[in-house]
Coordinates of C-alpha atoms in Angstrom, one line a residue:
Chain A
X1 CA -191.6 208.9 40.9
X2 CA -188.9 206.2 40.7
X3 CA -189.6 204.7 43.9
X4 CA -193.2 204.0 42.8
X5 CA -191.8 201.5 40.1
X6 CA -190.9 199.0 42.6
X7 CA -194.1 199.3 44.8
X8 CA -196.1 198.7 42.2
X9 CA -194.6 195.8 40.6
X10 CA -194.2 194.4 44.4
X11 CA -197.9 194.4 44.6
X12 CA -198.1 192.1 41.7
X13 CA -196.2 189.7 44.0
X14 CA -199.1 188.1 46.0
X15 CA -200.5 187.1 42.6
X16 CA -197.4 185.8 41.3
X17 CA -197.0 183.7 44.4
X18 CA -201.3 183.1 44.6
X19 CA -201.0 181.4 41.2
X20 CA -198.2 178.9 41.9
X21 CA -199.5 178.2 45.3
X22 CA -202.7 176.9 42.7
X23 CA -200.4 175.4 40.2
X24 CA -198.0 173.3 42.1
X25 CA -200.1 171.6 44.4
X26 CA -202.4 170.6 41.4
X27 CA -199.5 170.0 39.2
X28 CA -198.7 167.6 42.2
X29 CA -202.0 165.8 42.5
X30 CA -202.6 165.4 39.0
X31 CA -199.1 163.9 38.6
X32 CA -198.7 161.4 41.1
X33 CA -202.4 160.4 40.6
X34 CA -201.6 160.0 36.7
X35 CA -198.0 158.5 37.6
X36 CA -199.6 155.6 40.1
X37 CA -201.5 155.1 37.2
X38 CA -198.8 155.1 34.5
X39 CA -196.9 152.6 36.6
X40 CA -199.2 150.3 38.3
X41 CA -202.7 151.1 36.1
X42 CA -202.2 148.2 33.8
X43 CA -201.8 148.7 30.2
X44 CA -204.6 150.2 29.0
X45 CA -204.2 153.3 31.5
X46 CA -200.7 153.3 31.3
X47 CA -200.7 154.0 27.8
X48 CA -203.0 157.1 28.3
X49 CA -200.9 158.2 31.0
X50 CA -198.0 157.9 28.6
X51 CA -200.0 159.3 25.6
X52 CA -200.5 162.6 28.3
X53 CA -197.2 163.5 29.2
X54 CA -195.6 163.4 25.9
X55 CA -198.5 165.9 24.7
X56 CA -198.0 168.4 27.6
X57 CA -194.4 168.1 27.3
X58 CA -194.4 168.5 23.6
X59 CA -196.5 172.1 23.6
X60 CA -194.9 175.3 24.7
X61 CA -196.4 176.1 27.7
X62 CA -198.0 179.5 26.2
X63 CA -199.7 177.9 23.6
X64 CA -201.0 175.4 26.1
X65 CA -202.0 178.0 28.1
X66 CA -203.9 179.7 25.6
X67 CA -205.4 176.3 24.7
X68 CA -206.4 175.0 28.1
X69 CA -207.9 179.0 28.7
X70 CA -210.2 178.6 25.9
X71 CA -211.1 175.3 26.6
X72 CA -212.0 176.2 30.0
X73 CA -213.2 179.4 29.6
X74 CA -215.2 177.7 27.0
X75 CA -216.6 175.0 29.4
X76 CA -217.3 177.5 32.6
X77 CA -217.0 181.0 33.5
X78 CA -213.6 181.4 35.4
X79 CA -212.0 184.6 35.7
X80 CA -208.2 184.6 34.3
X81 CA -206.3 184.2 37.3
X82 CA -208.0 180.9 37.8
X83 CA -208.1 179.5 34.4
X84 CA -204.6 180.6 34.1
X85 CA -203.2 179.1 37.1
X86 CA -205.8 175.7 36.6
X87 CA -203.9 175.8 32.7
X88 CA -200.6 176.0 34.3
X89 CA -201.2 173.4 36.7
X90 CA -201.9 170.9 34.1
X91 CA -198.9 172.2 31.9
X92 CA -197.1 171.3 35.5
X93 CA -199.0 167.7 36.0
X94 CA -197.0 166.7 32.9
X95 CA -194.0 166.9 33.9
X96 CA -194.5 166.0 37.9
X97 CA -195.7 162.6 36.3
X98 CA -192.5 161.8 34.6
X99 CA -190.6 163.1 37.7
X100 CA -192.5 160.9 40.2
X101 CA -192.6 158.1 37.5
X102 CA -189.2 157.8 37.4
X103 CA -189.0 157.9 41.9
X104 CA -191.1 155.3 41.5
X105 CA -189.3 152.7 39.4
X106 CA -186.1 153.8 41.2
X107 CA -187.5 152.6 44.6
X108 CA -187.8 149.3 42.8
X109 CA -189.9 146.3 42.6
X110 CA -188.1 144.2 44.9
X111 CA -189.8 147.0 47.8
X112 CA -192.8 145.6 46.3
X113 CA -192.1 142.1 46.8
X114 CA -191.0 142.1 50.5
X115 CA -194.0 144.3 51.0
X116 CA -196.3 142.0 49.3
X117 CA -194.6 138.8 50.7
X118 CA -195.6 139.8 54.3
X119 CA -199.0 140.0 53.0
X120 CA -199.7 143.3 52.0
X121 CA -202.2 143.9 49.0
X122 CA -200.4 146.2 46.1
X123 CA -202.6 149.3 47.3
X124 CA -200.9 149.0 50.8
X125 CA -197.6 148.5 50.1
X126 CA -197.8 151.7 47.8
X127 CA -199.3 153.8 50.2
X128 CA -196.8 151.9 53.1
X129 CA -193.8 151.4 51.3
X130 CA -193.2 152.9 48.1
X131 CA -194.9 156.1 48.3
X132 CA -192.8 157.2 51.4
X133 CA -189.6 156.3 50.1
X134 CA -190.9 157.7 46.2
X135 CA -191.3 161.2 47.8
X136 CA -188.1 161.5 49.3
X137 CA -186.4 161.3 46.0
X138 CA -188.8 163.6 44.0
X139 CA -187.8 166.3 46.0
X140 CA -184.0 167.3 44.4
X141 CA -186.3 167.2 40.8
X142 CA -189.4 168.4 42.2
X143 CA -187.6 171.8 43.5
X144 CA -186.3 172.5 39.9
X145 CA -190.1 172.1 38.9
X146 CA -191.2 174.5 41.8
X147 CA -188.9 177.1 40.3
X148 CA -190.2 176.6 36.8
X149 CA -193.5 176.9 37.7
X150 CA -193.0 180.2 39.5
X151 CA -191.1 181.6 36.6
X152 CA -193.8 180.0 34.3
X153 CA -196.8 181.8 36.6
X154 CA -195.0 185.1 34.1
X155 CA -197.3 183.2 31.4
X156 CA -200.6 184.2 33.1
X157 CA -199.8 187.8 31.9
X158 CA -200.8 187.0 28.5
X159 CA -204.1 186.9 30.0
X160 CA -204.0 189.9 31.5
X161 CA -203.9 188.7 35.3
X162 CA -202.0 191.5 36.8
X163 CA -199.1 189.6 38.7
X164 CA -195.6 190.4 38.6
X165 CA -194.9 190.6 34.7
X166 CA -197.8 192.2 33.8
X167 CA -197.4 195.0 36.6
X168 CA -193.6 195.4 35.3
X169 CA -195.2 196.0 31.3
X170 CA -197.9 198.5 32.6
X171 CA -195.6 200.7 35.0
X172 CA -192.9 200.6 32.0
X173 CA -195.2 201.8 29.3
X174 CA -196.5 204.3 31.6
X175 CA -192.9 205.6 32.9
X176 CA -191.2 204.7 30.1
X177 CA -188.5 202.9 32.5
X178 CA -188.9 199.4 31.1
X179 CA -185.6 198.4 32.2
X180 CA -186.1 199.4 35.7
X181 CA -189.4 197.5 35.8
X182 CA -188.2 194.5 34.1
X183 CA -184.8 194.5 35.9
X184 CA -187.1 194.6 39.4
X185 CA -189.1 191.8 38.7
X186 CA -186.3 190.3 37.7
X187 CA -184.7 190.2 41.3
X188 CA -188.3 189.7 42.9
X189 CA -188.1 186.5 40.8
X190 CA -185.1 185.3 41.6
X191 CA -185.4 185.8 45.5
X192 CA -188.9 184.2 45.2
X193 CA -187.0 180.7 43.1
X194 CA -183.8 181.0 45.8
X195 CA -185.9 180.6 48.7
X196 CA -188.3 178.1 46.7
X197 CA -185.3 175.8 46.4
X198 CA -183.7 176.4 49.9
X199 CA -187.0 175.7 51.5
X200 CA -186.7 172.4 49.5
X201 CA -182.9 171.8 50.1
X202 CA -184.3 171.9 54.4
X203 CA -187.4 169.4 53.5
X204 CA -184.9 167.2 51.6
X205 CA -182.5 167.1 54.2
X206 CA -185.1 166.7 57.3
X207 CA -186.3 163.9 55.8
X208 CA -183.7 161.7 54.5
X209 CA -183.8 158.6 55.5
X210 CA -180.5 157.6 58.1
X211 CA -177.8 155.9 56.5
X212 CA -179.5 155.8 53.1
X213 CA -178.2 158.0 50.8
X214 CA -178.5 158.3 47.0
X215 CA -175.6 161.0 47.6
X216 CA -171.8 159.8 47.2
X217 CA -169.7 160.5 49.9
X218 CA -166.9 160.5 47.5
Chain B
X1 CA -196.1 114.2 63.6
X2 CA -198.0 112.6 60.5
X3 CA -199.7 115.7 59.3
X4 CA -198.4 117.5 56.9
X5 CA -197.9 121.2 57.0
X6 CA -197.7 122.2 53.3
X7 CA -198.0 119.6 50.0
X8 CA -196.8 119.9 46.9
X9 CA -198.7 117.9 44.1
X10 CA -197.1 117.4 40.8
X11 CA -196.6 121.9 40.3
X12 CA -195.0 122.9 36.9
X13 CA -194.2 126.6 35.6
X14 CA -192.9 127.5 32.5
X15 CA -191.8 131.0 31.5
X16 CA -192.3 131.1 27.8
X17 CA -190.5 127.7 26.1
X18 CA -188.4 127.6 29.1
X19 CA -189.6 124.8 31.8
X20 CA -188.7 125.8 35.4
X21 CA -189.9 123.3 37.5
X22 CA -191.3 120.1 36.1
X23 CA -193.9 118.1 38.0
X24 CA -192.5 118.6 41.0
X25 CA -193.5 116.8 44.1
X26 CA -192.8 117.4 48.0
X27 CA -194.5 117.1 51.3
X28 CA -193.1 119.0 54.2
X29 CA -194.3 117.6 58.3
X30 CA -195.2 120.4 61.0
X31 CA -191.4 121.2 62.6
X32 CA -189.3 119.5 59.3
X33 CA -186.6 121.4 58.3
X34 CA -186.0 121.0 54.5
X35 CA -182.9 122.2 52.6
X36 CA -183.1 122.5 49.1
X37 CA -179.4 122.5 47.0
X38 CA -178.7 122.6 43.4
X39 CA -176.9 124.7 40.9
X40 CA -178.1 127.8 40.3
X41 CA -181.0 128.1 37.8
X42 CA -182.6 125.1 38.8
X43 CA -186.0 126.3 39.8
X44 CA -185.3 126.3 43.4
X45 CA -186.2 130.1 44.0
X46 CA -189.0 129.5 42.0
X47 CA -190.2 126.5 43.9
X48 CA -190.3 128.5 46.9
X49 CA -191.6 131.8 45.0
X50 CA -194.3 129.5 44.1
X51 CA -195.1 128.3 47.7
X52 CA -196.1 131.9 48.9
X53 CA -198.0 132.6 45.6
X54 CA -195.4 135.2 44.6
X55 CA -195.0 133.2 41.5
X56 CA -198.3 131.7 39.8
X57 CA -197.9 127.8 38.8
X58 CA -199.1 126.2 35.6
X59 CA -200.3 123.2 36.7
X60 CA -200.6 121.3 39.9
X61 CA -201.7 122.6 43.6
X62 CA -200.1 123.2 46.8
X63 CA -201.6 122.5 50.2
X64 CA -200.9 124.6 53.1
X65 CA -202.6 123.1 56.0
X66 CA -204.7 120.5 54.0
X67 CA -206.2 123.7 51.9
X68 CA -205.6 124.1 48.2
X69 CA -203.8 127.9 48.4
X70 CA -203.7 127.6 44.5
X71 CA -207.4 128.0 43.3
X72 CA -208.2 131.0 41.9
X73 CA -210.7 132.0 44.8
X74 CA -208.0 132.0 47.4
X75 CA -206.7 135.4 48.7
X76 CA -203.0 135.9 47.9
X77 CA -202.3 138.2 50.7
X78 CA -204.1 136.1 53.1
X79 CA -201.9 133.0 52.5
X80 CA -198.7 134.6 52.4
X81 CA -199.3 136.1 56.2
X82 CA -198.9 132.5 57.1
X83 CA -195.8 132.0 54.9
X84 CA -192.9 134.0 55.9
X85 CA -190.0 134.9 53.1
X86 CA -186.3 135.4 53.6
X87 CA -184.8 137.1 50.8
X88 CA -180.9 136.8 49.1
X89 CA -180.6 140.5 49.5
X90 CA -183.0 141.0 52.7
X91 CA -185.6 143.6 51.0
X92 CA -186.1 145.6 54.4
X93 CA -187.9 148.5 53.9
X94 CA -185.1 151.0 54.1
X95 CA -187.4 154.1 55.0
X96 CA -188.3 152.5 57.9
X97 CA -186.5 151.4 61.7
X98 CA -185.8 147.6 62.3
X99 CA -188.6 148.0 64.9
X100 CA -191.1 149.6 62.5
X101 CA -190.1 147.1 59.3
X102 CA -191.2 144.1 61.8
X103 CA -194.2 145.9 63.0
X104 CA -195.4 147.3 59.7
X105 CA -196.9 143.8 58.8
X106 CA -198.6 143.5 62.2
X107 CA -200.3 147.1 62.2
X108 CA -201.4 147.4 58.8
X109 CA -202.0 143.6 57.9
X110 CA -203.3 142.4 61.0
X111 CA -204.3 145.7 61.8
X112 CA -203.3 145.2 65.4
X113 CA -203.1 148.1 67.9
X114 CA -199.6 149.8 67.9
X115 CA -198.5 148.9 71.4
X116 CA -199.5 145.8 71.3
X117 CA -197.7 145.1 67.7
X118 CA -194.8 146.9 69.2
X119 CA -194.2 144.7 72.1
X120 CA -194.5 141.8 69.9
X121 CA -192.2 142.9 67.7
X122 CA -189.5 143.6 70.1
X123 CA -190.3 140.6 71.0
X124 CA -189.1 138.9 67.7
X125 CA -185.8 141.5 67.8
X126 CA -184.8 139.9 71.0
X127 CA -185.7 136.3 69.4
X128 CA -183.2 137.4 66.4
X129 CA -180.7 139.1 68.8
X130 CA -181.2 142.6 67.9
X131 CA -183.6 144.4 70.7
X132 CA -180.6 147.2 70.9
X133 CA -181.2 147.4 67.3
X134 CA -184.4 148.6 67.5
X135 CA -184.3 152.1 66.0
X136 CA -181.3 151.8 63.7
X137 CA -182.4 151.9 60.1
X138 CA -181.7 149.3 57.6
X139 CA -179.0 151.7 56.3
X140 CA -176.9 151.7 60.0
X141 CA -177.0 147.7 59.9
X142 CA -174.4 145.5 58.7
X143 CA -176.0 143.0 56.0
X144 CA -175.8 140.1 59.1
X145 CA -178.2 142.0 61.1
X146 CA -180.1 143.5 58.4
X147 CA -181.2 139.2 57.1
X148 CA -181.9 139.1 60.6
X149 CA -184.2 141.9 61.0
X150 CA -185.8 140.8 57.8
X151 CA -186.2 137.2 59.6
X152 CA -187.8 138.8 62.5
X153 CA -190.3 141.0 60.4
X154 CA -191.4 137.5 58.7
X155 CA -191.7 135.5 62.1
X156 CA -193.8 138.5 63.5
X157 CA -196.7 137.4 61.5
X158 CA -196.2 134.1 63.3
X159 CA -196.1 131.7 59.8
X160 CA -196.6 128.6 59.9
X161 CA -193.6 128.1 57.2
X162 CA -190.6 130.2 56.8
X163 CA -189.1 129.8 53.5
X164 CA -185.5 130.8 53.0
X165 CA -184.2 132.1 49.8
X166 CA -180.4 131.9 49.3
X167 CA -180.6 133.8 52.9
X168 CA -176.6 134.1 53.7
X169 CA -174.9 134.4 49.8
X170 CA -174.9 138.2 49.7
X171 CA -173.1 138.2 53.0
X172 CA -169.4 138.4 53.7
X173 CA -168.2 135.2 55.0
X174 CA -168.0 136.6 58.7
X175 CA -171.6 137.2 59.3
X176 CA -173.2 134.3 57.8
X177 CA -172.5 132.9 61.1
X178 CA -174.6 135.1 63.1
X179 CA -177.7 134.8 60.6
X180 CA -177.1 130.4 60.5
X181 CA -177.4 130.6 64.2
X182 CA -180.6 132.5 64.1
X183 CA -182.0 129.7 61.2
X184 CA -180.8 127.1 63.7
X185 CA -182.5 128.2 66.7
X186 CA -186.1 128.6 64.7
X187 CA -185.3 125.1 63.8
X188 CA -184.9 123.7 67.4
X189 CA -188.0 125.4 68.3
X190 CA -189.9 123.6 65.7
X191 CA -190.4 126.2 63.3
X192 CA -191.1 124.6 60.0
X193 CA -188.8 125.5 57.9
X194 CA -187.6 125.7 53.8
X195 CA -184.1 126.9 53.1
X196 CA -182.3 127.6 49.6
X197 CA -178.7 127.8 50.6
X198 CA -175.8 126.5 49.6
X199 CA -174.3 126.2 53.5
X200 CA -173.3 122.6 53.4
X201 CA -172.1 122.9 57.1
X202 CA -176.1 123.9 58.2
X203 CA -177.7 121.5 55.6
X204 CA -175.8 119.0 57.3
X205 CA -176.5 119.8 61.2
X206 CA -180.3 121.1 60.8
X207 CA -181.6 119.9 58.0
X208 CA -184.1 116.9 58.5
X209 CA -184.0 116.0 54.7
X210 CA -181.8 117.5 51.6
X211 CA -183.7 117.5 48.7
X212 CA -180.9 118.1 45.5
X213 CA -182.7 119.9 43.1
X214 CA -181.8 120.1 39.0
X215 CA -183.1 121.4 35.6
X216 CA -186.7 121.2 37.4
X217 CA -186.8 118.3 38.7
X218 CA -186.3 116.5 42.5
X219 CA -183.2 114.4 41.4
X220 CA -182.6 113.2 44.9
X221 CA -184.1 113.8 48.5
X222 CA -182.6 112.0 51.6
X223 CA -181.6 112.8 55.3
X224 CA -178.0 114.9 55.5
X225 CA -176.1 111.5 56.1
X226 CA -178.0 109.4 53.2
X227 CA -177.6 112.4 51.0
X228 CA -173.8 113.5 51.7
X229 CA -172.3 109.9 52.5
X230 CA -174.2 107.7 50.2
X231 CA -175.8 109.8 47.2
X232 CA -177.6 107.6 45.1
X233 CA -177.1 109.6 41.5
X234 CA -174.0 110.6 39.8
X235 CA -175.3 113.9 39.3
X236 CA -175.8 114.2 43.1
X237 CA -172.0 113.5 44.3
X238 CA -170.5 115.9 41.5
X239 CA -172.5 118.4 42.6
X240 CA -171.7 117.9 46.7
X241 CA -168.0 117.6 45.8
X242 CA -168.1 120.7 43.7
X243 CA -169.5 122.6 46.8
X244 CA -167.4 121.2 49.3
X245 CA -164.5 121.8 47.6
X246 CA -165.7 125.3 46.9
X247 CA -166.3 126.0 50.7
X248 CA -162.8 124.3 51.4
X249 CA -164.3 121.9 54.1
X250 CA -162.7 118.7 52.1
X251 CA -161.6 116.2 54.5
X252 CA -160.6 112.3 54.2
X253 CA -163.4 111.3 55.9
X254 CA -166.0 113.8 54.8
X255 CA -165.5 113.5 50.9
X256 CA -169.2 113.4 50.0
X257 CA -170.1 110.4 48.2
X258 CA -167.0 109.2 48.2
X259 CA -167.1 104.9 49.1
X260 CA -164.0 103.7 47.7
X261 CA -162.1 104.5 51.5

């Protein structure tokens, strides 16, 4: 009877993990489309970009969610996982624009210039020069927003998508062992955000670029 | 030798109320090699930021080749593949291998095949010194090989000027050596050349004509030994003793200016 606790709330998992794998990578796409925008879009965009980011960093993520579900639910007929994850993703874009924003300026306009003074338009010398060195320092600040995205997925619940949380609140109603269930999905969290951000600490240190280093040796 | 290689007619720029360069006028011959001195926040960076379009002018034009590169229906990026740029603080691209920062330009601007754009710019490691550089990273260079890297990625786009921005003042004083010699080869094979430094010893041994630059203007321009030995301004001989004295290469006979021995 106990041993049925943790099965169950393991098969929750593939959903836990199916919704980040949806919000991330559009989390991702929508920020760094809306970042190149805020930084080299010209005023006009830049301000919207700006306007954007302070909204969905402003609104706690539930209510967003809830917002962005009706909206979308309103607009076409999605089932919950994916109007959930879609939600969260945006939630998500928010904050990957701000962190890719700020690799951006930190790779610096003088990259620009050389690039530029060698005759490369501004959309090459992004793409060429910036971009590739831009990504390598998202990825320290791009892990923590992996692991907050996973925990986040826990939102979806509220919408009834069966993943991890919402398996751990059904089995404890119906064993009346909500510590147990809530303790294991506690750990299958916390395993799932470890090897999020060990994955990332191997990408980070496969790619960094010989004899740069924003790390002190001191 | 008549034909000159890049004009400058009368160009101002003015940021805000502050005038930069005022009505400034300069013609450079194919294989000249001009250095331009001055105290610092004269315009002379901006002179040359101008000259590869990297800084818009208010009024005047500039002719590379006998062809206006100042109207508005001039590509930017077209002109400035024939106008190479040596920066202060050399600007490699630090992501990238001192073979791949010189062939970047060549594969993506020129869009020329890789191995062909990587032979050439091996080529223009060699020509700097630094073919057993090739696939260090800007970041395993010392800054002496790093400005010359950053003069290699320029001359692989073959320009037909090199401009040099302050190239050897953010080095320490024992490799500016190894980055003059480079400048001074380029200049004996008739590259044509603009340099910003304030290297008295090159100005004086490469340099075809010193132009002294101040507040905006061209106060003086001359050949090295008109220039050092028998400046015609006030303003000219303060500022070569200042920087001779600075550089400690004061001697009797070399005091700048100086006709009362």
């Amino acid at each position: 009877m106990l041993s049925q606790i943790p099965t169950y709330i393991l098969s929750g998992m593939a959903i836990t993990i199916a919704v980040t794998l949806v919000a991330l990578p559009m989390g991702f796409v929508l920020g760094l489309t809306f970042a190149l925008l805020r930084v080299y879009g010209g005023k006009f965009l830049s301000a919207i970009m700006a306007a954007y980011s302070t909204i969905m960093r402003g609104v706690p993520p539930l209510v967003l969610l809830f917002v962005l579900y009706f909206i979308i639910s309103g607009v076409i007929n999605l089932t919950p996982f994916w109007a959930g994850s879609l939600a969260l993703g945006v939630v998500s874009s928010g904050y990957q624009l701000e962190i890719i924003r700020g690799a951006l300026c930190s790779v610096g306009s003088t990259q620009m210039t050389a690039a530029r003074a060698i005759g490369m338009s501004r959309a090459k010398a992004v793409r060429y020069i910036i971009l590739p060195q831009a990504l390598r320092l998202i990825i320290p600040s791009w892990s923590n927003e992996a692991s907050v995205v996973l925990k986040d997925s826990s939102l979806v619940s509220a919408l009834g998508v069966a993943e991890i949380t919402r398996k751990s609140q059904l089995i404890g109603a119906s064993t009346y062992k909500f510590l147990l269930a809530f303790l294991t999905a506690a750990l299958i969290y916390f395993i799932l955000v470890f090897l999020t951000n060990r994955l990332l600490d191997y990408v980070e240190r496969k790619t960094r670029i010989p004899g740069f280093s924003h790390h002190s040796t001191l | 030798m008549d034909k000159y290689i890049l004009e400058i007619q009368n160009i101002s720029k003015r940021y805000g109320g502050n005038v930069i360069l005022k009505d400034i006028s300069l013609n450079v011959r194919e294989g000249d090699t001009v250095v331009i001195i001055g105290p610092s926040g004269t315009g002379k960076s901006t002179l040359l930021r101008c000259i590869n379009l990297l800084t818009r002018i208010d009024t005047g034009k500039i002719l590379l080749d006998g062809k206006d590169i100042t109207t508005k229906n001039v590509s930017e990026d077209e002109v400035r593949q024939h106008v190479g740029m040596v920066f202060q603080n050399f600007l490699l691209f630090n992501h990238l291998t001192a073979l791949d920062n010189v062939m970047i330009g060549l594969t993506k601007v020129r869009k020329m095949p890789a191995n062909q754009a990587k032979e050439k710019a091996m080529q223009e490691l060699r020509r700097v010194g630094l073919a057993d550089r090739a696939s260090h990273y800007p970041g395993q260079l010392s800054g002496g090989q790093q400005q010359r890297v950053a003069i290699a990625r320029a001359l692989a786009m073959d320009p037909r000027v090199m401009l040099f921005d302050e190239p050897t003042s953010a080095l320490d004083p024992e490799l500016i050596g190894e980055v003059l010699e480079v400048m001074r080869k380029l200049a004996e094979e008739g590259m044509t050349m603009l340099c910003v430094t304030h290297e008295m010893g090159f100005a004086r041994e490469v340099a075809d004509r010193i132009i002294f630059m101040e507040h905006g203007v061209i106060v003086e321009e001359g050949p090295p030994a008109e220039l050092f030995y028998r400046p015609k301004f006030e303003r000219t001989r303060e500022f070569l003793w200042k920087i001779t004295e600075l550089y400690g290469k004061h001697k009797d006979e070399e005091k700048p200016g100086d006709t009362s021995t």
